[in-house]
């Protein structure tokens, strides 16, 4: 671990020890390096060090996630959706439409006034492409979404690779600290079934009485198994993508999929990007 993290010996000077002051100094200097180190410490073979790292991560990542929390105020706002209500959103419709093919109703994106009866499912990619800082970004995003939930915004959380795990169902109240610990215990492995994840997210959404059913997908959007993800957008009013540490290929895939889902793609290049991104997507 010392070979991967320059600050390892400062943060863990003795076997099983975690110096929180040294970690705080590293966090202030380089948040990404600190978050990546803490993520790896949370999976250390030393039990004492692993336990201390998970306790610290639960506090730190929840604190970072709180930046993205916003309060709904009962106002109405204009949003895009794919249910056919309201006025045509020409720009988003053109983004979805494959020029040269017949325009079908499923390609139409409209804009309508809505209240804040929303349900959101965060789908977190835990396949082999998610490691190190990517896991920290996922944990912070999960904490932020869980913290944002209230009676007007019901939130749920699933993780996926080839298979899907439901971490929190809509309306459940799971402590953000528990969610962070759960995410950190997962190690990236296996293949990526984006279509399977979107269908599982839809199951979480459809049972809820809401004006808007949205999925926030945290993934590089490079599916390696299953159906093409664009075939699994039915029943989802809007799909937004958080693309962690994007390559050029991942950025292109994320933007294309978000456009097909009537939403937007945000490139998350540092853990500090998450607060503004969540505020924009969930506010």
PDB file of C-alpha atoms in Angstrom, residues 31-278:
ATOM      1  CA  UNK A  31      -8.633  15.587  -1.062  1.00  0.00           C
ATOM      2  CA  UNK A  32      -8.406  13.016  -3.853  1.00  0.00           C
ATOM      3  CA  UNK A  33      -5.210  11.447  -2.518  1.00  0.00           C
ATOM      4  CA  UNK A  34      -6.716  11.356   0.975  1.00  0.00           C
ATOM      5  CA  UNK A  35      -9.977   9.805  -0.213  1.00  0.00           C
ATOM      6  CA  UNK A  36      -8.190   7.147  -2.291  1.00  0.00           C
ATOM      7  CA  UNK A  37      -5.907   6.268   0.629  1.00  0.00           C
ATOM      8  CA  UNK A  38      -8.791   6.039   3.073  1.00  0.00           C
ATOM      9  CA  UNK A  39     -10.688   3.785   0.670  1.00  0.00           C
ATOM     10  CA  UNK A  40      -7.748   1.385   0.484  1.00  0.00           C
ATOM     11  CA  UNK A  41      -7.212   1.502   4.257  1.00  0.00           C
ATOM     12  CA  UNK A  42     -10.861   0.523   4.673  1.00  0.00           C
ATOM     13  CA  UNK A  43      -9.994  -2.728   2.883  1.00  0.00           C
ATOM     14  CA  UNK A  44      -6.688  -3.348   4.692  1.00  0.00           C
ATOM     15  CA  UNK A  45      -5.868  -6.844   5.900  1.00  0.00           C
ATOM     16  CA  UNK A  46      -5.032  -5.492   9.362  1.00  0.00           C
ATOM     17  CA  UNK A  47      -8.330  -5.638  11.261  1.00  0.00           C
ATOM     18  CA  UNK A  48      -7.635  -2.707  13.587  1.00  0.00           C
ATOM     19  CA  UNK A  49      -6.516  -0.453  10.748  1.00  0.00           C
ATOM     20  CA  UNK A  50      -9.461  -1.499   8.588  1.00  0.00           C
ATOM     21  CA  UNK A  51     -11.977  -0.793  11.362  1.00  0.00           C
ATOM     22  CA  UNK A  52     -10.449   2.595  12.169  1.00  0.00           C
ATOM     23  CA  UNK A  53     -10.439   3.558   8.473  1.00  0.00           C
ATOM     24  CA  UNK A  54     -14.083   2.614   8.019  1.00  0.00           C
ATOM     25  CA  UNK A  55     -15.127   4.625  11.059  1.00  0.00           C
ATOM     26  CA  UNK A  56     -13.213   7.644   9.817  1.00  0.00           C
ATOM     27  CA  UNK A  57     -14.515   7.251   6.261  1.00  0.00           C
ATOM     28  CA  UNK A  58     -18.087   7.127   7.530  1.00  0.00           C
ATOM     29  CA  UNK A  59     -17.580  10.549   9.111  1.00  0.00           C
ATOM     30  CA  UNK A  60     -15.490  12.163   6.379  1.00  0.00           C
ATOM     31  CA  UNK A  61     -17.406  10.961   3.332  1.00  0.00           C
ATOM     32  CA  UNK A  62     -20.761  11.824   4.895  1.00  0.00           C
ATOM     33  CA  UNK A  63     -19.455  15.313   5.631  1.00  0.00           C
ATOM     34  CA  UNK A  64     -18.350  15.741   2.006  1.00  0.00           C
ATOM     35  CA  UNK A  65     -21.673  14.330   0.826  1.00  0.00           C
ATOM     36  CA  UNK A  66     -23.632  16.897   2.833  1.00  0.00           C
ATOM     37  CA  UNK A  67     -22.442  19.605   0.464  1.00  0.00           C
ATOM     38  CA  UNK A  68     -24.866  18.270  -2.117  1.00  0.00           C
ATOM     39  CA  UNK A  69     -27.885  18.337   0.160  1.00  0.00           C
ATOM     40  CA  UNK A  70     -30.648  20.792  -0.656  1.00  0.00           C
ATOM     41  CA  UNK A  71     -34.039  21.426   0.855  1.00  0.00           C
ATOM     42  CA  UNK A  72     -37.121  21.435  -1.311  1.00  0.00           C
ATOM     43  CA  UNK A  73     -39.406  24.388  -0.612  1.00  0.00           C
ATOM     44  CA  UNK A  74     -42.707  23.333  -2.143  1.00  0.00           C
ATOM     45  CA  UNK A  75     -42.290  25.494  -5.251  1.00  0.00           C
ATOM     46  CA  UNK A  76     -42.980  24.296  -8.766  1.00  0.00           C
ATOM     47  CA  UNK A  77     -40.416  24.210 -11.535  1.00  0.00           C
ATOM     48  CA  UNK A  78     -40.069  23.389 -15.208  1.00  0.00           C
ATOM     49  CA  UNK A  79     -38.494  19.969 -15.854  1.00  0.00           C
ATOM     50  CA  UNK A  80     -37.859  17.679 -18.808  1.00  0.00           C
ATOM     51  CA  UNK A  81     -39.571  14.313 -18.957  1.00  0.00           C
ATOM     52  CA  UNK A  82     -40.407  11.545 -21.417  1.00  0.00           C
ATOM     53  CA  UNK A  83     -44.088  10.965 -20.623  1.00  0.00           C
ATOM     54  CA  UNK A  84     -45.431  13.194 -23.413  1.00  0.00           C
ATOM     55  CA  UNK A  85     -46.972  15.853 -21.137  1.00  0.00           C
ATOM     56  CA  UNK A  86     -46.328  19.549 -21.643  1.00  0.00           C
ATOM     57  CA  UNK A  87     -44.462  21.382 -24.405  1.00  0.00           C
ATOM     58  CA  UNK A  88     -41.899  19.814 -26.716  1.00  0.00           C
ATOM     59  CA  UNK A  89     -38.258  20.185 -25.607  1.00  0.00           C
ATOM     60  CA  UNK A  90     -36.754  20.360 -29.087  1.00  0.00           C
ATOM     61  CA  UNK A  91     -33.085  20.316 -28.056  1.00  0.00           C
ATOM     62  CA  UNK A  92     -33.369  17.186 -25.892  1.00  0.00           C
ATOM     63  CA  UNK A  93     -35.596  15.484 -28.464  1.00  0.00           C
ATOM     64  CA  UNK A  94     -32.988  16.047 -31.167  1.00  0.00           C
ATOM     65  CA  UNK A  95     -30.303  14.682 -28.834  1.00  0.00           C
ATOM     66  CA  UNK A  96     -32.290  11.436 -28.482  1.00  0.00           C
ATOM     67  CA  UNK A  97     -33.394  11.040 -32.089  1.00  0.00           C
ATOM     68  CA  UNK A  98     -31.278   9.000 -34.496  1.00  0.00           C
ATOM     69  CA  UNK A  99     -31.452  11.205 -37.567  1.00  0.00           C
ATOM     70  CA  UNK A 100     -32.539   9.246 -40.614  1.00  0.00           C
ATOM     71  CA  UNK A 101     -34.847   6.937 -38.685  1.00  0.00           C
ATOM     72  CA  UNK A 102     -38.563   7.519 -38.110  1.00  0.00           C
ATOM     73  CA  UNK A 103     -39.329   9.669 -35.073  1.00  0.00           C
ATOM     74  CA  UNK A 104     -41.294   7.589 -32.553  1.00  0.00           C
ATOM     75  CA  UNK A 105     -43.163   8.760 -29.427  1.00  0.00           C
ATOM     76  CA  UNK A 106     -40.432   7.359 -27.166  1.00  0.00           C
ATOM     77  CA  UNK A 107     -37.969   9.852 -28.685  1.00  0.00           C
ATOM     78  CA  UNK A 108     -40.015  12.877 -27.625  1.00  0.00           C
ATOM     79  CA  UNK A 109     -38.882  14.871 -24.588  1.00  0.00           C
ATOM     80  CA  UNK A 110     -41.251  17.485 -23.207  1.00  0.00           C
ATOM     81  CA  UNK A 111     -41.040  20.139 -20.529  1.00  0.00           C
ATOM     82  CA  UNK A 112     -43.724  20.566 -17.926  1.00  0.00           C
ATOM     83  CA  UNK A 113     -44.280  22.249 -14.586  1.00  0.00           C
ATOM     84  CA  UNK A 114     -44.027  19.864 -11.686  1.00  0.00           C
ATOM     85  CA  UNK A 115     -43.956  19.882  -7.918  1.00  0.00           C
ATOM     86  CA  UNK A 116     -41.358  18.121  -5.826  1.00  0.00           C
ATOM     87  CA  UNK A 117     -42.984  14.731  -5.535  1.00  0.00           C
ATOM     88  CA  UNK A 118     -39.956  12.971  -6.921  1.00  0.00           C
ATOM     89  CA  UNK A 119     -38.354   9.588  -6.533  1.00  0.00           C
ATOM     90  CA  UNK A 120     -34.702   9.087  -7.394  1.00  0.00           C
ATOM     91  CA  UNK A 121     -32.665   5.904  -7.601  1.00  0.00           C
ATOM     92  CA  UNK A 122     -28.893   6.156  -7.498  1.00  0.00           C
ATOM     93  CA  UNK A 123     -27.371   3.202  -9.367  1.00  0.00           C
ATOM     94  CA  UNK A 124     -23.689   2.735  -8.474  1.00  0.00           C
ATOM     95  CA  UNK A 125     -21.382   0.760 -10.740  1.00  0.00           C
ATOM     96  CA  UNK A 126     -19.231  -1.594  -8.636  1.00  0.00           C
ATOM     97  CA  UNK A 127     -17.815  -3.617 -11.532  1.00  0.00           C
ATOM     98  CA  UNK A 128     -14.131  -4.059 -12.216  1.00  0.00           C
ATOM     99  CA  UNK A 129     -13.844  -0.523 -13.568  1.00  0.00           C
ATOM    100  CA  UNK A 130     -14.539   0.975 -10.125  1.00  0.00           C
ATOM    101  CA  UNK A 131     -11.459   1.026  -7.878  1.00  0.00           C
ATOM    102  CA  UNK A 132      -9.540   3.377  -5.585  1.00  0.00           C
ATOM    103  CA  UNK A 133     -10.729   6.959  -5.876  1.00  0.00           C
ATOM    104  CA  UNK A 134     -13.718   5.762  -7.905  1.00  0.00           C
ATOM    105  CA  UNK A 135     -14.965   3.813  -4.871  1.00  0.00           C
ATOM    106  CA  UNK A 136     -14.555   6.911  -2.682  1.00  0.00           C
ATOM    107  CA  UNK A 137     -16.552   8.969  -5.198  1.00  0.00           C
ATOM    108  CA  UNK A 138     -19.276   6.315  -5.161  1.00  0.00           C
ATOM    109  CA  UNK A 139     -19.421   6.329  -1.350  1.00  0.00           C
ATOM    110  CA  UNK A 140     -19.675  10.122  -1.186  1.00  0.00           C
ATOM    111  CA  UNK A 141     -22.378  10.171  -3.874  1.00  0.00           C
ATOM    112  CA  UNK A 142     -24.361   7.510  -2.022  1.00  0.00           C
ATOM    113  CA  UNK A 143     -24.142   9.478   1.216  1.00  0.00           C
ATOM    114  CA  UNK A 144     -25.253  12.647  -0.546  1.00  0.00           C
ATOM    115  CA  UNK A 145     -28.300  11.016  -2.118  1.00  0.00           C
ATOM    116  CA  UNK A 146     -29.366   9.331   1.128  1.00  0.00           C
ATOM    117  CA  UNK A 147     -29.000  12.604   3.028  1.00  0.00           C
ATOM    118  CA  UNK A 148     -31.068  14.480   0.457  1.00  0.00           C
ATOM    119  CA  UNK A 149     -34.096  12.239   0.861  1.00  0.00           C
ATOM    120  CA  UNK A 150     -37.176  13.629   2.605  1.00  0.00           C
ATOM    121  CA  UNK A 151     -40.949  13.405   2.300  1.00  0.00           C
ATOM    122  CA  UNK A 152     -40.890  15.225  -1.070  1.00  0.00           C
ATOM    123  CA  UNK A 153     -37.853  13.474  -2.502  1.00  0.00           C
ATOM    124  CA  UNK A 154     -37.788   9.718  -1.919  1.00  0.00           C
ATOM    125  CA  UNK A 155     -34.415   8.163  -2.594  1.00  0.00           C
ATOM    126  CA  UNK A 156     -33.193   4.649  -3.213  1.00  0.00           C
ATOM    127  CA  UNK A 157     -29.802   3.095  -3.855  1.00  0.00           C
ATOM    128  CA  UNK A 158     -28.665   0.055  -5.810  1.00  0.00           C
ATOM    129  CA  UNK A 159     -25.211  -1.236  -6.691  1.00  0.00           C
ATOM    130  CA  UNK A 160     -24.453  -3.323  -9.734  1.00  0.00           C
ATOM    131  CA  UNK A 161     -21.887  -5.162 -11.810  1.00  0.00           C
ATOM    132  CA  UNK A 162     -23.274  -8.215 -13.517  1.00  0.00           C
ATOM    133  CA  UNK A 163     -25.804  -8.589 -10.670  1.00  0.00           C
ATOM    134  CA  UNK A 164     -27.788  -5.950  -8.767  1.00  0.00           C
ATOM    135  CA  UNK A 165     -27.909  -5.384  -5.003  1.00  0.00           C
ATOM    136  CA  UNK A 166     -30.641  -3.192  -3.481  1.00  0.00           C
ATOM    137  CA  UNK A 167     -29.000  -1.194  -0.698  1.00  0.00           C
ATOM    138  CA  UNK A 168     -31.926   1.110   0.156  1.00  0.00           C
ATOM    139  CA  UNK A 169     -35.501   1.061  -1.134  1.00  0.00           C
ATOM    140  CA  UNK A 170     -37.555   4.246  -1.617  1.00  0.00           C
ATOM    141  CA  UNK A 171     -38.840   5.540   1.695  1.00  0.00           C
ATOM    142  CA  UNK A 172     -36.396   3.558   3.799  1.00  0.00           C
ATOM    143  CA  UNK A 173     -34.216   5.498   6.207  1.00  0.00           C
ATOM    144  CA  UNK A 174     -30.755   4.000   6.326  1.00  0.00           C
ATOM    145  CA  UNK A 175     -28.035   5.971   8.079  1.00  0.00           C
ATOM    146  CA  UNK A 176     -25.649   7.613   5.639  1.00  0.00           C
ATOM    147  CA  UNK A 177     -22.725   6.280   7.687  1.00  0.00           C
ATOM    148  CA  UNK A 178     -23.976   2.716   7.182  1.00  0.00           C
ATOM    149  CA  UNK A 179     -24.320   3.310   3.448  1.00  0.00           C
ATOM    150  CA  UNK A 180     -20.729   4.564   3.210  1.00  0.00           C
ATOM    151  CA  UNK A 181     -19.438   1.546   5.122  1.00  0.00           C
ATOM    152  CA  UNK A 182     -21.429  -0.752   2.847  1.00  0.00           C
ATOM    153  CA  UNK A 183     -20.000   0.843  -0.306  1.00  0.00           C
ATOM    154  CA  UNK A 184     -16.438   0.712   0.992  1.00  0.00           C
ATOM    155  CA  UNK A 185     -16.741  -3.009   1.705  1.00  0.00           C
ATOM    156  CA  UNK A 186     -17.392  -3.632  -1.998  1.00  0.00           C
ATOM    157  CA  UNK A 187     -14.454  -4.239  -4.278  1.00  0.00           C
ATOM    158  CA  UNK A 188     -14.702  -3.642  -8.016  1.00  0.00           C
ATOM    159  CA  UNK A 189     -14.924  -6.903  -9.935  1.00  0.00           C
ATOM    160  CA  UNK A 190     -16.704  -8.555 -12.818  1.00  0.00           C
ATOM    161  CA  UNK A 191     -18.612  -7.208 -15.788  1.00  0.00           C
ATOM    162  CA  UNK A 192     -20.965  -4.255 -16.237  1.00  0.00           C
ATOM    163  CA  UNK A 193     -24.623  -4.827 -17.102  1.00  0.00           C
ATOM    164  CA  UNK A 194     -26.006  -1.313 -17.495  1.00  0.00           C
ATOM    165  CA  UNK A 195     -29.343  -2.443 -18.925  1.00  0.00           C
ATOM    166  CA  UNK A 196     -29.875  -4.790 -15.982  1.00  0.00           C
ATOM    167  CA  UNK A 197     -29.114  -1.955 -13.582  1.00  0.00           C
ATOM    168  CA  UNK A 198     -31.549   0.419 -15.293  1.00  0.00           C
ATOM    169  CA  UNK A 199     -34.316  -2.179 -15.217  1.00  0.00           C
ATOM    170  CA  UNK A 200     -33.671  -2.821 -11.522  1.00  0.00           C
ATOM    171  CA  UNK A 201     -33.752   0.929 -10.848  1.00  0.00           C
ATOM    172  CA  UNK A 202     -37.062   1.183 -12.694  1.00  0.00           C
ATOM    173  CA  UNK A 203     -38.520  -1.467 -10.360  1.00  0.00           C
ATOM    174  CA  UNK A 204     -37.604   0.797  -7.442  1.00  0.00           C
ATOM    175  CA  UNK A 205     -39.319   3.770  -9.084  1.00  0.00           C
ATOM    176  CA  UNK A 206     -42.553   2.471 -10.575  1.00  0.00           C
ATOM    177  CA  UNK A 207     -44.231   1.529  -7.299  1.00  0.00           C
ATOM    178  CA  UNK A 208     -43.915   5.096  -5.998  1.00  0.00           C
ATOM    179  CA  UNK A 209     -46.560   7.811  -6.362  1.00  0.00           C
ATOM    180  CA  UNK A 210     -44.455  10.590  -7.832  1.00  0.00           C
ATOM    181  CA  UNK A 211     -44.516  13.314 -10.475  1.00  0.00           C
ATOM    182  CA  UNK A 212     -41.019  12.455 -11.620  1.00  0.00           C
ATOM    183  CA  UNK A 213     -39.112   9.170 -11.595  1.00  0.00           C
ATOM    184  CA  UNK A 214     -35.420   9.681 -12.094  1.00  0.00           C
ATOM    185  CA  UNK A 215     -32.298   7.533 -12.170  1.00  0.00           C
ATOM    186  CA  UNK A 216     -28.853   8.911 -11.388  1.00  0.00           C
ATOM    187  CA  UNK A 217     -26.302   6.489 -12.807  1.00  0.00           C
ATOM    188  CA  UNK A 218     -22.766   6.591 -11.391  1.00  0.00           C
ATOM    189  CA  UNK A 219     -20.715   4.686 -13.946  1.00  0.00           C
ATOM    190  CA  UNK A 220     -18.255   4.974 -16.801  1.00  0.00           C
ATOM    191  CA  UNK A 221     -21.173   3.717 -18.952  1.00  0.00           C
ATOM    192  CA  UNK A 222     -19.021   1.140 -20.745  1.00  0.00           C
ATOM    193  CA  UNK A 223     -21.298  -1.888 -20.658  1.00  0.00           C
ATOM    194  CA  UNK A 224     -19.595  -5.263 -21.098  1.00  0.00           C
ATOM    195  CA  UNK A 225     -22.558  -7.625 -20.818  1.00  0.00           C
ATOM    196  CA  UNK A 226     -26.317  -7.629 -21.206  1.00  0.00           C
ATOM    197  CA  UNK A 227     -28.524  -5.627 -23.545  1.00  0.00           C
ATOM    198  CA  UNK A 228     -27.594  -2.156 -24.832  1.00  0.00           C
ATOM    199  CA  UNK A 229     -28.491   0.272 -22.016  1.00  0.00           C
ATOM    200  CA  UNK A 230     -30.606   2.507 -24.256  1.00  0.00           C
ATOM    201  CA  UNK A 231     -33.085  -0.372 -24.573  1.00  0.00           C
ATOM    202  CA  UNK A 232     -33.814  -0.251 -20.823  1.00  0.00           C
ATOM    203  CA  UNK A 233     -35.005   3.346 -20.410  1.00  0.00           C
ATOM    204  CA  UNK A 234     -38.730   2.628 -20.363  1.00  0.00           C
ATOM    205  CA  UNK A 235     -40.483   3.814 -17.210  1.00  0.00           C
ATOM    206  CA  UNK A 236     -37.664   6.242 -16.367  1.00  0.00           C
ATOM    207  CA  UNK A 237     -38.626   9.895 -16.814  1.00  0.00           C
ATOM    208  CA  UNK A 238     -35.062  11.143 -16.729  1.00  0.00           C
ATOM    209  CA  UNK A 239     -31.621   9.572 -16.605  1.00  0.00           C
ATOM    210  CA  UNK A 240     -28.664  11.610 -15.382  1.00  0.00           C
ATOM    211  CA  UNK A 241     -25.118  10.270 -15.358  1.00  0.00           C
ATOM    212  CA  UNK A 242     -22.250  10.930 -12.970  1.00  0.00           C
ATOM    213  CA  UNK A 243     -19.142   9.672 -14.760  1.00  0.00           C
ATOM    214  CA  UNK A 244     -16.217   9.234 -12.337  1.00  0.00           C
ATOM    215  CA  UNK A 245     -12.648   9.827 -13.525  1.00  0.00           C
ATOM    216  CA  UNK A 246     -13.703   9.738 -17.177  1.00  0.00           C
ATOM    217  CA  UNK A 247     -11.594   8.596 -20.093  1.00  0.00           C
ATOM    218  CA  UNK A 248     -12.447  10.027 -23.496  1.00  0.00           C
ATOM    219  CA  UNK A 249     -14.359   6.822 -24.306  1.00  0.00           C
ATOM    220  CA  UNK A 250     -16.279   6.924 -21.032  1.00  0.00           C
ATOM    221  CA  UNK A 251     -17.177  10.588 -21.449  1.00  0.00           C
ATOM    222  CA  UNK A 252     -18.566   9.947 -24.917  1.00  0.00           C
ATOM    223  CA  UNK A 253     -20.593   6.956 -23.709  1.00  0.00           C
ATOM    224  CA  UNK A 254     -21.919   8.822 -20.660  1.00  0.00           C
ATOM    225  CA  UNK A 255     -23.040  11.848 -22.653  1.00  0.00           C
ATOM    226  CA  UNK A 256     -24.725   9.692 -25.285  1.00  0.00           C
ATOM    227  CA  UNK A 257     -26.631   7.607 -22.730  1.00  0.00           C
ATOM    228  CA  UNK A 258     -27.710  10.641 -20.689  1.00  0.00           C
ATOM    229  CA  UNK A 259     -28.982  12.308 -23.865  1.00  0.00           C
ATOM    230  CA  UNK A 260     -31.011   9.216 -24.728  1.00  0.00           C
ATOM    231  CA  UNK A 261     -32.460   9.326 -21.204  1.00  0.00           C
ATOM    232  CA  UNK A 262     -33.455  12.992 -21.446  1.00  0.00           C
ATOM    233  CA  UNK A 263     -30.930  14.042 -18.808  1.00  0.00           C
ATOM    234  CA  UNK A 264     -27.408  15.361 -18.456  1.00  0.00           C
ATOM    235  CA  UNK A 265     -23.961  13.898 -17.886  1.00  0.00           C
ATOM    236  CA  UNK A 266     -21.560  15.325 -15.321  1.00  0.00           C
ATOM    237  CA  UNK A 267     -17.886  14.419 -15.440  1.00  0.00           C
ATOM    238  CA  UNK A 268     -16.623  13.845 -11.887  1.00  0.00           C
ATOM    239  CA  UNK A 269     -12.871  14.345 -11.969  1.00  0.00           C
ATOM    240  CA  UNK A 270     -12.388  14.895  -8.241  1.00  0.00           C
ATOM    241  CA  UNK A 271     -14.278  14.028  -5.091  1.00  0.00           C
ATOM    242  CA  UNK A 272     -14.901  17.755  -4.603  1.00  0.00           C
ATOM    243  CA  UNK A 273     -16.961  17.833  -7.821  1.00  0.00           C
ATOM    244  CA  UNK A 274     -19.725  15.778  -6.237  1.00  0.00           C
ATOM    245  CA  UNK A 275     -21.289  18.447  -4.045  1.00  0.00           C
ATOM    246  CA  UNK A 276     -22.066  20.872  -6.892  1.00  0.00           C
ATOM    247  CA  UNK A 277     -23.101  17.980  -9.152  1.00  0.00           C
ATOM    248  CA  UNK A 278     -25.607  16.595  -6.644  1.00  0.00           C
TER     249      UNK A 278
END
